Protein backbone atom coordinates (compact mmCIF):
# COMPACT_ATOMS: atom_id res chain seq x y z
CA UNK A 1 -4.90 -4.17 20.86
CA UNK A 2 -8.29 -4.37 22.41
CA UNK A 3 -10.78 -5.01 19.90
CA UNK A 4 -13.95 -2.16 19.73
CA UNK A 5 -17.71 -3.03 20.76
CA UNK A 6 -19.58 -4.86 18.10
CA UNK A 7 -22.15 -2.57 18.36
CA UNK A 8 -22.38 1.15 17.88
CA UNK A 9 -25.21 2.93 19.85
CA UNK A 10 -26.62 4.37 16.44
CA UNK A 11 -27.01 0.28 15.29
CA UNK A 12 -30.40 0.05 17.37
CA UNK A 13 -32.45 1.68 14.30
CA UNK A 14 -31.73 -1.02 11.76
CA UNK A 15 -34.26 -3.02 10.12
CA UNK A 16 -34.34 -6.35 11.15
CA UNK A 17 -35.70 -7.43 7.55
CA UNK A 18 -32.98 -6.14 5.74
CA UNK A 19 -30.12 -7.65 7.48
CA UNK A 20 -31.61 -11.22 7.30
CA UNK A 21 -31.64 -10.13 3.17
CA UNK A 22 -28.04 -8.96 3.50
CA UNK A 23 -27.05 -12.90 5.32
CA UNK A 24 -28.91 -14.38 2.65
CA UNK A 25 -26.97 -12.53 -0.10
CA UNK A 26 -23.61 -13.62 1.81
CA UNK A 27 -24.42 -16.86 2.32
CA UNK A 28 -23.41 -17.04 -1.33
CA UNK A 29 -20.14 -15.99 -0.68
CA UNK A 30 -19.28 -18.34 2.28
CA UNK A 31 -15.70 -18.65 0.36
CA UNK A 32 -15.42 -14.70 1.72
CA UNK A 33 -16.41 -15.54 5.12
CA UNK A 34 -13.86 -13.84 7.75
CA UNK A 35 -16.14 -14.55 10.78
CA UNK A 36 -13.90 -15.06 13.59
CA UNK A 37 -10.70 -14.11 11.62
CA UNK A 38 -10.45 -10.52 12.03
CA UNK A 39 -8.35 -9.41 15.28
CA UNK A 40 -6.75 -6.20 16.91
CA UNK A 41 -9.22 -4.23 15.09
CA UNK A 42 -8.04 -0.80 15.80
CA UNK A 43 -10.67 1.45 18.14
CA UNK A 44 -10.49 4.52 16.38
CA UNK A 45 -11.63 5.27 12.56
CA UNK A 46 -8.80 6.21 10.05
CA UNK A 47 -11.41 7.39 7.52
CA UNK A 48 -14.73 8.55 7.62
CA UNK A 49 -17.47 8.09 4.60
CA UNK A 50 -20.58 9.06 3.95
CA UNK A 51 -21.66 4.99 3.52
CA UNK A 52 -18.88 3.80 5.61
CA UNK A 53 -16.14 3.83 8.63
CA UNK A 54 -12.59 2.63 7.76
CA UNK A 55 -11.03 0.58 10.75
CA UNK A 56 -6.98 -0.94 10.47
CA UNK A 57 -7.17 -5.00 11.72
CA UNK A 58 -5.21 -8.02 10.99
CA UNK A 59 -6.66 -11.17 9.29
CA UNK A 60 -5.68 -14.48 10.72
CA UNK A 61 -6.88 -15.91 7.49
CA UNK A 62 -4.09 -13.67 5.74
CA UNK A 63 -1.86 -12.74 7.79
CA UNK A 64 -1.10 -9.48 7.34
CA UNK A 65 -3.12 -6.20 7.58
CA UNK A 66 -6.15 -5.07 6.21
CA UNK A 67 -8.82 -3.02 5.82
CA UNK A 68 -11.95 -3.13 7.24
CA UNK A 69 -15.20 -1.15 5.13
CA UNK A 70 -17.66 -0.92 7.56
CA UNK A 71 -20.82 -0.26 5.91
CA UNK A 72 -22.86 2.50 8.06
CA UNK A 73 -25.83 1.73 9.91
CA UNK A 74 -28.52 4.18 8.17
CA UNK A 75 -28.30 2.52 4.91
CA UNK A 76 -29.86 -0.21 6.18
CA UNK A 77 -33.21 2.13 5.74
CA UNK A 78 -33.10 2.22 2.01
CA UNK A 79 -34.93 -0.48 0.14
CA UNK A 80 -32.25 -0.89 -2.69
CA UNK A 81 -28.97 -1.20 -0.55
CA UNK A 82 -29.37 -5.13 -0.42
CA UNK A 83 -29.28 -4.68 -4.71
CA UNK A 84 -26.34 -2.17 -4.24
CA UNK A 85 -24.32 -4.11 -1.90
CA UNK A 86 -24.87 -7.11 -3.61
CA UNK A 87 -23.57 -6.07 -6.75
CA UNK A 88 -20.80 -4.02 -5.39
CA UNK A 89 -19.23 -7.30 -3.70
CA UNK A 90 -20.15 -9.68 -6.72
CA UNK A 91 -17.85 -7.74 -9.17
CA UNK A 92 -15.48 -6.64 -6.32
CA UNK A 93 -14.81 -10.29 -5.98
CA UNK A 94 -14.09 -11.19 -9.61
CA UNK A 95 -11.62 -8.55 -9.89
CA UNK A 96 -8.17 -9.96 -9.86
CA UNK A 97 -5.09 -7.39 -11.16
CA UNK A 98 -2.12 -6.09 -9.67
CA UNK A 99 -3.44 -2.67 -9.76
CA UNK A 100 -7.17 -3.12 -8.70
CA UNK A 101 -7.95 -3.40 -4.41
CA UNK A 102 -8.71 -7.15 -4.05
CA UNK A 103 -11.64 -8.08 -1.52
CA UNK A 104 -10.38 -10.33 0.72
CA UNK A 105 -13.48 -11.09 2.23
CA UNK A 106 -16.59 -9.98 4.34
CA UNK A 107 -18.31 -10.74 7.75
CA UNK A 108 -21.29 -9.53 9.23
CA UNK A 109 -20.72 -8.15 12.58
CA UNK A 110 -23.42 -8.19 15.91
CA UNK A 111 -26.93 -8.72 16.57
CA UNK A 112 -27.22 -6.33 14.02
CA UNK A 113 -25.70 -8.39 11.27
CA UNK A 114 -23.95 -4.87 10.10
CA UNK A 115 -21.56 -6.14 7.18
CA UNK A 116 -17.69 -5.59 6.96
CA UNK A 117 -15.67 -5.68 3.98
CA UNK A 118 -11.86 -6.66 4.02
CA UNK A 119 -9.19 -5.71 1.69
CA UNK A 120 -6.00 -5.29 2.18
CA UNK A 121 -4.38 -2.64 3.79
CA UNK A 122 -2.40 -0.02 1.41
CA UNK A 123 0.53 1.66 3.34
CA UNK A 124 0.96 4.61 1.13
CA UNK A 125 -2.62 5.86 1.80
CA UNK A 126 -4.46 7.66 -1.52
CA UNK A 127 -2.81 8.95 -4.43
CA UNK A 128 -3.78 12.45 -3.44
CA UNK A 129 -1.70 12.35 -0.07
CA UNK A 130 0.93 10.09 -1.90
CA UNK A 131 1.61 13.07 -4.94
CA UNK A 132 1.82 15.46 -1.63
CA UNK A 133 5.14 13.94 -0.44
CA UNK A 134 6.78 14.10 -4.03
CA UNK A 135 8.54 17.09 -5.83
CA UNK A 136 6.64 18.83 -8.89
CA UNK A 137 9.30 18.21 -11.45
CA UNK A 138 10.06 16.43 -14.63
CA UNK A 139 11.68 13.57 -13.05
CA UNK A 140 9.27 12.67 -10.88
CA UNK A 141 6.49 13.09 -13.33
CA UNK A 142 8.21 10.91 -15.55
CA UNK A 143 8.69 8.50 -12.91
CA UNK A 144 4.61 8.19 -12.62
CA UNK A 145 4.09 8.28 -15.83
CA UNK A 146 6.00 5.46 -16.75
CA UNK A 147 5.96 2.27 -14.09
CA UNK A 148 4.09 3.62 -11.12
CA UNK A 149 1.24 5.51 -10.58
CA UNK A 150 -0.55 6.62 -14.04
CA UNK A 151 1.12 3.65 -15.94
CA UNK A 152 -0.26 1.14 -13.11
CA UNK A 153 -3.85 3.25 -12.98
CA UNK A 154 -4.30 3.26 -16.85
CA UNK A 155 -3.66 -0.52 -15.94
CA UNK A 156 -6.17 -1.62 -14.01
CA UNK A 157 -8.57 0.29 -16.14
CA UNK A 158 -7.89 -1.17 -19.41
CA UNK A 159 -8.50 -4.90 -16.97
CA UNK A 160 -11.95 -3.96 -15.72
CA UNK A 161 -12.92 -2.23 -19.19
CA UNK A 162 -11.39 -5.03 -21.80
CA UNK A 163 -11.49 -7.98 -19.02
CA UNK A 164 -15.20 -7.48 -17.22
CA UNK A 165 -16.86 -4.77 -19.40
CA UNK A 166 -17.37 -2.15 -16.47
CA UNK A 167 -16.16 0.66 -15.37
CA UNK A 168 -15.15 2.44 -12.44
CA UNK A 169 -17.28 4.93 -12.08
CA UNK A 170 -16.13 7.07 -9.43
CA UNK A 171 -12.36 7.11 -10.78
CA UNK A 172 -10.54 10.03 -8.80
CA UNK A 173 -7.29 10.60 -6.84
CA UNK A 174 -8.83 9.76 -3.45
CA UNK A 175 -10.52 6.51 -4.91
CA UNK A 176 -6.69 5.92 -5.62
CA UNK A 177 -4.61 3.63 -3.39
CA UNK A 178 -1.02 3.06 -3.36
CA UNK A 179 0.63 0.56 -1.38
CA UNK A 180 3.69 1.11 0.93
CA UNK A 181 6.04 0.10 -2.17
CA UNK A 182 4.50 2.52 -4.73
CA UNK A 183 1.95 0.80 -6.62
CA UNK A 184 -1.42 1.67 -7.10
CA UNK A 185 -4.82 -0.05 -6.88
CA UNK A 186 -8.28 0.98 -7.90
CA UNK A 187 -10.81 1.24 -5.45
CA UNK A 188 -14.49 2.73 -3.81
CA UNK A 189 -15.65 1.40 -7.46
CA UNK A 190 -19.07 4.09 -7.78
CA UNK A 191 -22.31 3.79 -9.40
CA UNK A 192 -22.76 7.61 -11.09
CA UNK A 193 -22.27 7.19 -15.45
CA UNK A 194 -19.11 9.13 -15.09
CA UNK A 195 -16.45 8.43 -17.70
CA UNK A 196 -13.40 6.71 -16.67
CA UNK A 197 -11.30 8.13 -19.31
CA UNK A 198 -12.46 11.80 -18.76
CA UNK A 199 -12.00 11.15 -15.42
CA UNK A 200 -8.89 9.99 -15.71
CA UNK A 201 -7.62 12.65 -17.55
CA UNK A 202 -8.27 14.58 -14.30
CA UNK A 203 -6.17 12.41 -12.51
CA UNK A 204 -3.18 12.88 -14.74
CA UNK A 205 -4.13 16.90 -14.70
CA UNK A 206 -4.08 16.64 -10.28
CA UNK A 207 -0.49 14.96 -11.21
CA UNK A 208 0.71 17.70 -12.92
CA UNK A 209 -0.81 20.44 -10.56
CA UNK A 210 -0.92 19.00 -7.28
CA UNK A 211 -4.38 20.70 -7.22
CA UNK A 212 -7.86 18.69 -7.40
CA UNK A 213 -9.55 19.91 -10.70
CA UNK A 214 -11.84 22.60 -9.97
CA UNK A 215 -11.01 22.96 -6.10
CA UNK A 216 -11.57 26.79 -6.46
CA UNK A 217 -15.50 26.29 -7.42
CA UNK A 218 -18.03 25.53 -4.70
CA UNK A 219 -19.22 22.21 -4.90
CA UNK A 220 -22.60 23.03 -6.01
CA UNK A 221 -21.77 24.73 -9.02
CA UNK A 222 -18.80 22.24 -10.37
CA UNK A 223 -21.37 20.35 -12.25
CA UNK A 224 -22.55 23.66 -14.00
CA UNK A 225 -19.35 23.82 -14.80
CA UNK A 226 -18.06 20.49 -16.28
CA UNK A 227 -21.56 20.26 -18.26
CA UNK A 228 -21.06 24.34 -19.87
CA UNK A 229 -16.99 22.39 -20.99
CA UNK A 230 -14.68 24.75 -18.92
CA UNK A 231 -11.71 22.41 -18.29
CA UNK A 232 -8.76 23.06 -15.94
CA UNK A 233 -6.37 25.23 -17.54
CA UNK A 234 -2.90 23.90 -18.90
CA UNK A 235 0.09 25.21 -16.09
CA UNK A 236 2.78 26.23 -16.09
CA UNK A 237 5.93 23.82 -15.87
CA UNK A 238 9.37 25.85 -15.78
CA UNK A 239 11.64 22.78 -15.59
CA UNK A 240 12.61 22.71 -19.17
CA UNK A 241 14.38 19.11 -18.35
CA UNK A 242 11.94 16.33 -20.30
CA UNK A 243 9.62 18.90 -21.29
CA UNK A 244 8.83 16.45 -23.88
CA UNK A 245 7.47 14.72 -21.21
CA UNK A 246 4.74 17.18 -19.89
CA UNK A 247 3.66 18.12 -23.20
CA UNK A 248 2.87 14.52 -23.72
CA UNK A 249 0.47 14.31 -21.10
CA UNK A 250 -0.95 17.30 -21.04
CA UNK A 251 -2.26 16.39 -24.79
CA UNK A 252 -3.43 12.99 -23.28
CA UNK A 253 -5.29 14.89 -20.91
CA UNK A 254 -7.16 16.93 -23.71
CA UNK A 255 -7.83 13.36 -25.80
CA UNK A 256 -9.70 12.35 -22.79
CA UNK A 257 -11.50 15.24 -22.28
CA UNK A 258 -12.93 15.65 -25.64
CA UNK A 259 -16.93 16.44 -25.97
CA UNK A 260 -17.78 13.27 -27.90
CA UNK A 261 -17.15 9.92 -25.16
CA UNK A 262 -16.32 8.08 -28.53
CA UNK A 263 -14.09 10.44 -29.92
CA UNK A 264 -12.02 10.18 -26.70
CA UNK A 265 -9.30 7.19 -26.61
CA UNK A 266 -9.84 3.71 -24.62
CA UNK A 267 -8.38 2.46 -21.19
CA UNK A 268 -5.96 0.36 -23.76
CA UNK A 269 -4.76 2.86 -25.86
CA UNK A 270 -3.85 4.98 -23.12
CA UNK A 271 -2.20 2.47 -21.63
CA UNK A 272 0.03 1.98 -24.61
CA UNK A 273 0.75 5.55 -25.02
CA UNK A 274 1.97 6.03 -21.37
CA UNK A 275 4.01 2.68 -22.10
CA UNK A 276 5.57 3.99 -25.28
CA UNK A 277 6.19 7.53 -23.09
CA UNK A 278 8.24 5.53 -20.75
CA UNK A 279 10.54 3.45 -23.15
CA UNK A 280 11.40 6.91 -25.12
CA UNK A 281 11.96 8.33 -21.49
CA UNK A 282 14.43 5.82 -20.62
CA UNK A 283 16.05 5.51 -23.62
CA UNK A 284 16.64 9.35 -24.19
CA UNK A 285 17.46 10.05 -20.15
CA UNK A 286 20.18 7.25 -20.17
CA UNK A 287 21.65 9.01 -23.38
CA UNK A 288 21.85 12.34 -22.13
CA UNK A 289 22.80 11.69 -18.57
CA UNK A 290 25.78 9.13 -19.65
CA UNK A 291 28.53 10.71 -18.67
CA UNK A 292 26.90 12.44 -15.76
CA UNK A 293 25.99 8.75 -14.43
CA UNK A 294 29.76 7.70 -15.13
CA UNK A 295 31.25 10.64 -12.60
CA UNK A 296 28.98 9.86 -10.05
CA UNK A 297 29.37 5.67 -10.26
CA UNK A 298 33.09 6.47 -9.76
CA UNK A 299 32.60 8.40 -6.70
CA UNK A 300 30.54 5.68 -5.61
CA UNK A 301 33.07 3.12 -5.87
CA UNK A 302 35.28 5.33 -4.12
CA UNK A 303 32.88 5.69 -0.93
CA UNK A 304 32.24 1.65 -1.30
CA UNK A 305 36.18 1.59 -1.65
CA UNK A 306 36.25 3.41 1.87
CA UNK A 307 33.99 1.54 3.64
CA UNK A 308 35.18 -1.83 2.51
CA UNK A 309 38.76 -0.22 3.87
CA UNK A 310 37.09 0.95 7.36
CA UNK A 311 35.10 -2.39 7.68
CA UNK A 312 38.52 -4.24 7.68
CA UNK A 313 40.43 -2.23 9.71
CA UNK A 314 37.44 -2.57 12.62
CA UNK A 315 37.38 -6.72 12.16
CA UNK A 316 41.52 -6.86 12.42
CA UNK A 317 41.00 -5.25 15.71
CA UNK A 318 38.02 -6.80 17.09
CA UNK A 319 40.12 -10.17 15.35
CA UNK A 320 43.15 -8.93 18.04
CA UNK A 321 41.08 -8.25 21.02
CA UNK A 322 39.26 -11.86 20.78
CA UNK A 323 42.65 -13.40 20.48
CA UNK A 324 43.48 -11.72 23.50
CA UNK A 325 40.64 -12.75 25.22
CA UNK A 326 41.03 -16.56 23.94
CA UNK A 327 44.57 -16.13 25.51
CA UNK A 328 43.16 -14.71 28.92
CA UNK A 329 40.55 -17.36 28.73
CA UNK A 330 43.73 -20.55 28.35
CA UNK A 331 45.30 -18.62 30.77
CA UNK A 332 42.19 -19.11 32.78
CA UNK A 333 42.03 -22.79 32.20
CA UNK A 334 45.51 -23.92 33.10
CA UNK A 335 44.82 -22.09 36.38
CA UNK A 336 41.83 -23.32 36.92
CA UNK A 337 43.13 -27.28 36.02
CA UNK A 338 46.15 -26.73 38.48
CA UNK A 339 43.61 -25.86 40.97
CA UNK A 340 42.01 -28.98 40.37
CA UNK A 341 45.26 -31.29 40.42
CA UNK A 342 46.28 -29.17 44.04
CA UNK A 343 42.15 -30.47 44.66
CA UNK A 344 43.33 -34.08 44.10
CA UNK A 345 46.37 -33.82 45.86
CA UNK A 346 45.02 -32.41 48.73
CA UNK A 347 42.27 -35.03 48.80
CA UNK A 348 44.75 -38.17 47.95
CA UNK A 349 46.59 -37.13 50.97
CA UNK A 350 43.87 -37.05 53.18
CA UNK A 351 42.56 -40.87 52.15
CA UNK A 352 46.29 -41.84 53.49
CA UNK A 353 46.42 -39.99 56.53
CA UNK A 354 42.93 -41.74 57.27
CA UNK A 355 44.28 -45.21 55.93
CA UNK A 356 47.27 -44.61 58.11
CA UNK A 357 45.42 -43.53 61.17
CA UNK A 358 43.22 -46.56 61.40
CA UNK A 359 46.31 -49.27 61.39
């Protein structure tokens, strides 16, 4: 795919100041450098920031897809994105964990010098879209509580909290990636003082709901709101199957919620809980669904039975029709050699006509 312009018509208004101080700041980083390794960047925009433009490309370097962070042009106007980016791409690159976005690099793109950051590309898009495609019952919650998405978040918090002493700072289902296979990574690491517990206790409540916290308030007054301590109401969840499990959460949800930030519980000690809530899920599910699991393992065999029968029966025949065509094919052969000997008869009595003809 045909690779779009360097150079956006809107890039004529940078400062030329600042992007020299942005290629000194990378010239740190050389390691990072992807100059020349990015191809079949993708013309179109799959997401559109207020700071950025998301493009799909492929990294030589890698190869496999990625993500390109394109960082938009009017920020170059504001005397403290050099600091911002800086820092942003110093921590991004320490970060190493299974459930935080890695940076696989950077490179500064044009006359312009406008700078591109590469990570890879995550196939199941953001949790919020991911949730979306998945039933709201207790199965499924329990499946995300345990080994995928809330067990993997909690995760890569309790890494960048115990590991780096930081924190996210703008931790919400959209800043949530999952990869084609299920897991998910951290990423679009903010700058606000938000709590990444409280916030995460949002995420778990948007797990529960399928709703964003506080979608029905205008966006100008949902800070009113958090700061007077109205927090999403606890729903409804008929599915009486693992209602153990629900509960569970839900109360994690209020311990990260509470008014005090020190009275609320650390990235590691959720963590642990939603561990613990997984073993006890397991444990209790295989219990009461034994039998259950034993009916339908028979009727499995039976179907694998089946097709192991059917698979047979089509090799013998296609086993009988290629001995049939090996016979046509000898058949084929012995004609063709006793055309051959006829060939060398007819030949051998030519050369003694000839012989015969000149004495």
């Amino acid at each position: 795919m045909e690779s779009p312009p360097f150079l956006m018509d809107s890039d004529e208004n940078c400062y030329p100041s600042v992007r020299r101080g942005l290629k000194d700041i990378f010239s740190s980083l050389e390691d990072l450098n992807l100059a020349g390794l990015i191809e079949d960047r993708e013309r179109e925009q799959l997401a559109l920031g207020s700071s950025c433009d998301i493009f799909r490309a492929r990294s030589i370097k890698h190869n496999k897809r990625v993500a390109i962070k394109r960082i938009r042009c009017f920020l170059m106007d504001d005397v403290c994105f050099e600091n911002i980016l800086e820092r942003e791409v110093r921590l991004w690159s320490r970060l190493k964990h299974p459930n935080v976005l890695p940076l696989l690099g950077f490179f500064l793109e044009g006359k312009r010098a406008l700078p591109n950051l590469v990570s890879e590309w995550m196939g199941g898009g953001t949790l919020t879209t991911y949730m979306k495609d998945r039933p709201l019952d207790a199965l499924e919650i329990s499946k995300m509580a345990r080994k995928t998405s809330l067990y993997g978040i909690a995760g890569g918090l309790r890494y960048i909290h115990d590991e780096h002493s930081m924190i996210h700072a703008d931790l919400k289902s959209s800043n949530i990636l999952v990869s084609s296979g299920g897991r998910p990574v951290l990423a679009d690491f903010g700058l606000t003082t938000m709590s990444d517990i409280w916030a995460f206790g949002m995420v778990i409540s948007e797990l529960l709901t399928r709703m964003v916290p506080y979608a029905l308030i205008s966006d100008l007054y949902v800070a009113n709101v958090i700061l007077s301590g109205q927090l999403p109401q606890k729903p409804e969840f008929e599915d009486i199957q693992n209602r153990n499990v629900f509960e569970i959460l839900w109360k994690i949800c209020q311990q990260c919620w509470k008014d005090i930030p020190e009275h609320r519980p650390s990235a590691s000690e959720v963590h642990e809980k939603l561990e613990i809530l997984g073993i006890g899920f397991s444990m209790g599910r295989s219990i009461a669904c034994e039998s259950h699991h034993l009916e339908d393992n028979v009727a499995l065999l039976e179907d694998t039975l089946h097709c192991v029968e059917s698979l047979n029966s089509n090799l013998s025949d296609a086993l009988e029709a290629e001995k049939l065509n090996v016979a046509e094919l000898k058949n084929k052969i012995h004609e063709l050699e006793n055309n051959i000997a006829d060939l060398e008869w007819d030949l051998e009595f030519e050369r003694r006509k000839k012989v015969s003809i000149e004495f």
